Short mmCIF file of C-alpha atoms in Angstrom, two decimals:
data_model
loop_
_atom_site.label_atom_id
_atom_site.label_comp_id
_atom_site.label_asym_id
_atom_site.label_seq_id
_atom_site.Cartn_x
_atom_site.Cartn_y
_atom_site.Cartn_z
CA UNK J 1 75.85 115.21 91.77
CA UNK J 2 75.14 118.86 90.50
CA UNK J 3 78.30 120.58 90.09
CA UNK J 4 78.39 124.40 91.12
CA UNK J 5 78.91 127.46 88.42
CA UNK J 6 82.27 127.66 86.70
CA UNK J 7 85.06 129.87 88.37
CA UNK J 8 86.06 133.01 86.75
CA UNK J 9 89.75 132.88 85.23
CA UNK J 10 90.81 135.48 87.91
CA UNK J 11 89.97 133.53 91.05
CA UNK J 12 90.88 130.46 88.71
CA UNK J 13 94.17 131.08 88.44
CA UNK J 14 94.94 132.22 92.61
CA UNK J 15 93.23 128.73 93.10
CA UNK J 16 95.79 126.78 90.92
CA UNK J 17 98.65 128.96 92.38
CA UNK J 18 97.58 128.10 95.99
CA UNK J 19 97.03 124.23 95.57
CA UNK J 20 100.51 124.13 93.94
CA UNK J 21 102.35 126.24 96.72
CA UNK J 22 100.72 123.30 99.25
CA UNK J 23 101.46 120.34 96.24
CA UNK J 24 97.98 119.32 97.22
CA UNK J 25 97.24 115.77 95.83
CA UNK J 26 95.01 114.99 92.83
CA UNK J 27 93.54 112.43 90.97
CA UNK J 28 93.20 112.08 87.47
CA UNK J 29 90.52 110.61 85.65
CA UNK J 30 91.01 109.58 82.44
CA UNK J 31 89.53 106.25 80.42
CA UNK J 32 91.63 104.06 77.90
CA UNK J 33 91.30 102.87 74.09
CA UNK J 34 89.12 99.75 75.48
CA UNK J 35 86.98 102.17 77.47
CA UNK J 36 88.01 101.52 81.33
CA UNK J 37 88.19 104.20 83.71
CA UNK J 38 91.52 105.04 84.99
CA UNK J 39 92.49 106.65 87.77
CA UNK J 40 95.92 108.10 88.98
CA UNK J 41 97.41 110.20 91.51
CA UNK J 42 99.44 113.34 91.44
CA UNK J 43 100.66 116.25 93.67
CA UNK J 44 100.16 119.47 91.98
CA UNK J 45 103.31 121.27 91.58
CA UNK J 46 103.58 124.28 89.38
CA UNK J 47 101.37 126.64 87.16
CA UNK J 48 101.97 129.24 84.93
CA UNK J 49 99.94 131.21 82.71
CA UNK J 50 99.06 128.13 80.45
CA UNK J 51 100.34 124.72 81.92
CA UNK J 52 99.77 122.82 85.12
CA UNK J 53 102.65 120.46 86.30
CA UNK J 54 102.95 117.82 88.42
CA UNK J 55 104.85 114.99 89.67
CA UNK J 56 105.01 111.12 88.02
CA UNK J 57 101.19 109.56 88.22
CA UNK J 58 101.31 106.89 90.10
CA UNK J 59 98.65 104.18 90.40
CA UNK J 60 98.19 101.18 91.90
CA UNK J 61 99.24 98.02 90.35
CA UNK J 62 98.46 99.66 87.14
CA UNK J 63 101.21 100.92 84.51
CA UNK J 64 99.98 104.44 83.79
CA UNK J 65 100.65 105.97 80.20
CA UNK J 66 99.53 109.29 79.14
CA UNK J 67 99.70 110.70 75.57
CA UNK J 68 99.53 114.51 74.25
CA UNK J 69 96.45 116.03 74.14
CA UNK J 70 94.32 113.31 75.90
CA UNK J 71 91.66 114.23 78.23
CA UNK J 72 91.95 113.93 82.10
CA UNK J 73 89.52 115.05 84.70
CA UNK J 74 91.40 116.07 87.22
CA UNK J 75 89.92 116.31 91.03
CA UNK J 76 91.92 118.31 94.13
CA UNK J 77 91.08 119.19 97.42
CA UNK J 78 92.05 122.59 98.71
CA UNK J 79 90.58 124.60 102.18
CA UNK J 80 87.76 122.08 102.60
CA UNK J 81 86.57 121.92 99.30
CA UNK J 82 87.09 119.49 96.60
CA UNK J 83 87.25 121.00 92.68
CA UNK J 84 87.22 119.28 89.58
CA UNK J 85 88.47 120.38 85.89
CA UNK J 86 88.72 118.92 82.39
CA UNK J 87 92.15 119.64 80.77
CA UNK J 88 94.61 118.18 77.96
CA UNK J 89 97.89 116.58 78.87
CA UNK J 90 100.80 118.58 77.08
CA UNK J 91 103.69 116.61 77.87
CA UNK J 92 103.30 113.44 78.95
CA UNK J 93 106.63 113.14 80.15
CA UNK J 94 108.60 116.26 81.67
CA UNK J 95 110.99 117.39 84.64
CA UNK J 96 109.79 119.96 87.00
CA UNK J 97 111.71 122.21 89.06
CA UNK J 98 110.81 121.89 92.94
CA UNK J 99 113.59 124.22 94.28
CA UNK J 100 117.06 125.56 92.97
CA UNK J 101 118.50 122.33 93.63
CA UNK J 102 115.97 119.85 92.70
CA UNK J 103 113.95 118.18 89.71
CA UNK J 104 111.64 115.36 89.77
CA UNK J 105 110.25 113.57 86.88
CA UNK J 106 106.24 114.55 86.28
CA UNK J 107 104.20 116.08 83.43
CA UNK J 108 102.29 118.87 82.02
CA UNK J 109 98.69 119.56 81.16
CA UNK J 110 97.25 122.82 79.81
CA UNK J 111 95.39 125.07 81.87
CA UNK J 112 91.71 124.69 82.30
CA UNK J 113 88.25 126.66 81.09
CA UNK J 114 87.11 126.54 84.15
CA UNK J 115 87.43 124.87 87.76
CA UNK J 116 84.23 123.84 89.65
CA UNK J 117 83.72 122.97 93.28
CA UNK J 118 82.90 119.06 93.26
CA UNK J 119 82.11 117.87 96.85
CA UNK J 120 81.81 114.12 97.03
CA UNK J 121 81.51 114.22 101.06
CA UNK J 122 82.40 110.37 101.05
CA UNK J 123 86.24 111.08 100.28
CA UNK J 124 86.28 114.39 102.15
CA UNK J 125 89.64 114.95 104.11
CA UNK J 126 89.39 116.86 107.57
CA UNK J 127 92.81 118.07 108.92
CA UNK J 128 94.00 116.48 111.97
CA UNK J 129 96.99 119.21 112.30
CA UNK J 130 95.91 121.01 115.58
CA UNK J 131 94.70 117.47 117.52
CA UNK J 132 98.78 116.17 117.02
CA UNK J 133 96.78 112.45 116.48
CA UNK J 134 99.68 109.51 116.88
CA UNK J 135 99.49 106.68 115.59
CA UNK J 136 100.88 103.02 116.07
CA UNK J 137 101.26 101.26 112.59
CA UNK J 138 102.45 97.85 112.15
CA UNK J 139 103.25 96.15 109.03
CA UNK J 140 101.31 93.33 107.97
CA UNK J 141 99.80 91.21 105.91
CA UNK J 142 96.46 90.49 103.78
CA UNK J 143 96.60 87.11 103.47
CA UNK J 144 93.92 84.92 105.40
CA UNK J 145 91.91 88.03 106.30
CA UNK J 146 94.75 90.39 107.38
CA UNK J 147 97.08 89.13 110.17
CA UNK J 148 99.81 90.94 112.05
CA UNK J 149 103.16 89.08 112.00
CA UNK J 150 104.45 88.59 116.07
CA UNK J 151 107.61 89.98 115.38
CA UNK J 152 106.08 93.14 113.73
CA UNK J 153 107.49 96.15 115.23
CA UNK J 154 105.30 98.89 116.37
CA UNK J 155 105.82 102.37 114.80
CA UNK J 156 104.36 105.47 115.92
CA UNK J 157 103.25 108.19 112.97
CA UNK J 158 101.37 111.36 113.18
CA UNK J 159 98.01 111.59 111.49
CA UNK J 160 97.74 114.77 109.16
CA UNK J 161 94.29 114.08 107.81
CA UNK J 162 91.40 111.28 107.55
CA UNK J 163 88.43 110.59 105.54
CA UNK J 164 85.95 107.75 105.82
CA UNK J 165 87.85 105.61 103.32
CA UNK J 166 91.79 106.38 104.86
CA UNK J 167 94.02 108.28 106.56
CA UNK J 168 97.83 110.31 105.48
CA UNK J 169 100.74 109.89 108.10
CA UNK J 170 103.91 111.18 108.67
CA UNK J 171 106.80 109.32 109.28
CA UNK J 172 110.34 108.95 109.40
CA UNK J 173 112.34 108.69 106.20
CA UNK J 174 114.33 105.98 107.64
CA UNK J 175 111.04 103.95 109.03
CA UNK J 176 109.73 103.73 105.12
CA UNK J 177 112.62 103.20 102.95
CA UNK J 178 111.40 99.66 102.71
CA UNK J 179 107.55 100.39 101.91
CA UNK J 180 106.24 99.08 98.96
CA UNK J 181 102.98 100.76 96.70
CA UNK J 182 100.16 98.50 98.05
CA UNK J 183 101.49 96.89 101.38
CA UNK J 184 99.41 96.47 104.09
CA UNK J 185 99.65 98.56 107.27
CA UNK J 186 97.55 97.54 110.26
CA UNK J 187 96.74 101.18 112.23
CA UNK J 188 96.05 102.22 115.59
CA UNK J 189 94.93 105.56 116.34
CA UNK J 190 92.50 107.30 118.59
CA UNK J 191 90.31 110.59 117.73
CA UNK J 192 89.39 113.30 120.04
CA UNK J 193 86.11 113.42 121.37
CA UNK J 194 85.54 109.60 120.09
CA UNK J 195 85.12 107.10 122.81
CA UNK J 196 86.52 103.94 121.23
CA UNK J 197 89.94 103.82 119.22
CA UNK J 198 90.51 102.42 115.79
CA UNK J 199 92.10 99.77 114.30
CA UNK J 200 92.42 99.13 110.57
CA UNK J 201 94.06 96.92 107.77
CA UNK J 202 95.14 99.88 105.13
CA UNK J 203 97.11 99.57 101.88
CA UNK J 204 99.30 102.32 101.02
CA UNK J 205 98.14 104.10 97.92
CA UNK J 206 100.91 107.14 97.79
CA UNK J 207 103.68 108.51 99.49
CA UNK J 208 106.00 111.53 99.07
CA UNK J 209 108.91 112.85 100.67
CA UNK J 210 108.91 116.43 102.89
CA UNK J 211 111.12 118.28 105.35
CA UNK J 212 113.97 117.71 102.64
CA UNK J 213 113.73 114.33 102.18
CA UNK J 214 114.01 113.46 106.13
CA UNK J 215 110.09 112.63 106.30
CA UNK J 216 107.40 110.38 104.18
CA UNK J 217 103.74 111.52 103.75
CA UNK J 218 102.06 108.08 103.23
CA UNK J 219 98.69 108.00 102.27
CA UNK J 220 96.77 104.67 103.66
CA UNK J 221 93.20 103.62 102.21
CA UNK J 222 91.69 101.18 104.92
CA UNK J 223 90.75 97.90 103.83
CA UNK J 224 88.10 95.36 104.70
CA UNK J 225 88.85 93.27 107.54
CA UNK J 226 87.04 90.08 108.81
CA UNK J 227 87.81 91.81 112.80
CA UNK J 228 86.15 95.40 111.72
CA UNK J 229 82.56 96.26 111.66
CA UNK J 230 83.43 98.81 108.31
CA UNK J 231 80.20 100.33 108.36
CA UNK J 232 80.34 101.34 111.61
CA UNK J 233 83.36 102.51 111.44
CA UNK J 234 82.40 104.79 108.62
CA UNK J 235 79.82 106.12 110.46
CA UNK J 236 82.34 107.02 113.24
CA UNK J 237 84.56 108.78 111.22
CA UNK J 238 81.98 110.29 109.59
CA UNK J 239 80.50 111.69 112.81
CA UNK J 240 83.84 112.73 113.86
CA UNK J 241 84.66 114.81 110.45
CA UNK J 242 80.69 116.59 110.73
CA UNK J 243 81.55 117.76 114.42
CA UNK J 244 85.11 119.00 113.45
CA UNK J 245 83.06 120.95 110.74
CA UNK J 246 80.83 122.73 112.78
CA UNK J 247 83.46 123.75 115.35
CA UNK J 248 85.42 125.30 113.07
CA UNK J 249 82.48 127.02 111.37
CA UNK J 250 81.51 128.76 114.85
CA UNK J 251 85.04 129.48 115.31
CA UNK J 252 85.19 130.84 112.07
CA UNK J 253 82.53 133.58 112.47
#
């Protein structure tokens, strides 16, 4: 996909400053000594005027190892859009200052040249913030096609966002402090303006703590499922993300 002019380093640097102030999550591209493309995730933390910081990369059944100076691309989403940039890691290995009482473990890469707007529509995120979107997760597993357990107990989260390939919840601190990197979730949820609910096998892919530690973002990437027509499902979503789009492009003007 053609990717848009570069960004001057004015607006460049508001950008950086305003995807850190909302730790939007990235991914970061990167490919090993044996050639295989890597790919980790990140919230964006910090900037200054020539490092970017963010928490530990995590990813998926994987061990993750950066070294100085290698190469990431790294891809956010901020306001709709989704930007890319090439960069340099500086220290693989740092702390970062959230607040006045608080470090986390994370790293450093240098600044970019320049930051491009990169829209791959299939991963695009639509905020479910003003439809308050509950949903019932149960925890499951993947074995013989995905099965719920009978004695799972039902959990109600509330939807932030979705895309055609997951969704990110919030839920109680307490409710998670047993979840796992890569455990199944089986989730319920219905959309406005959609006539038929949704239920998907997800694995959780990331998760972070807010409101001081009393809450979990948990970001869940739905799976196949023997029960679930996934292309039509997709094209739900889809649907559903292209209508929220133009209704808040009329009520933007």
């Amino acid at each position: 996909m053609a990717v848009a002019a570069p960004i001057h380093r004015g607006p460049k640097f508001k950008l950086l400053r305003e995807a850190c102030a909302r730790n939007a999550a990235a991914e970061l591209h990167y490919r090993t000594g044996d050639d295989q493309l890597v790919t980790a995730r990140v919230r964006l933390l910090d900037v200054d005027a020539e490092t970017i910081y963010t928490d530990r990369p995590q990813s998926i059944g994987k061990s993750v190892r950066f070294r100085e100076r290698q190469v990431v691309v790294v891809h956010f989403l901020l306001s709709g859009t989704r930007y890319a940039f090439r960069a340099r890691v500086v220290k693989p290995h740092c702390f970062v200052q959230l607040n006045a009482n608080q470090r986390v473990p994370g790293m450093a890469i240098g600044q970019p040249g320049a930051i491009r707007p990169h829209q791959r529509r299939a991963d695009f995120r639509m905020s479910l913030a003003s439809h308050k979107v509950v949903a019932v997760i149960h925890r499951g597993s993947a074995e013989d096609g995905g099965s719920c357990p009978v004695q799972a107990r039902p959990l109600k989260a509330l939807l932030t966002n979705i895309s055609a390939g997951g969704v990110c919840t919030v839920v109680d601190r307490a409710e998670a402090r047993d979840w796992r990197l890569g455990d199944t979730f089986f989730v319920n949820f219905e959309l406005p303006a959609v006539d038929d609910d949704f239920h998907m096998m997800a694995e959780l892919r990331h998760t972070r703590p807010i409101h001081d530690g009393l809450s979990v973002v948990a970001g869940l990437k739905f799976r196949p499922w023997s029960l679930v027509r996934m292309r039509a499902v997709v094209r739900r979503i889809t649907r559903f993300i292209a209508s929220e789009q133009r209704r808040q492009l009329r009520r933007s003007r």
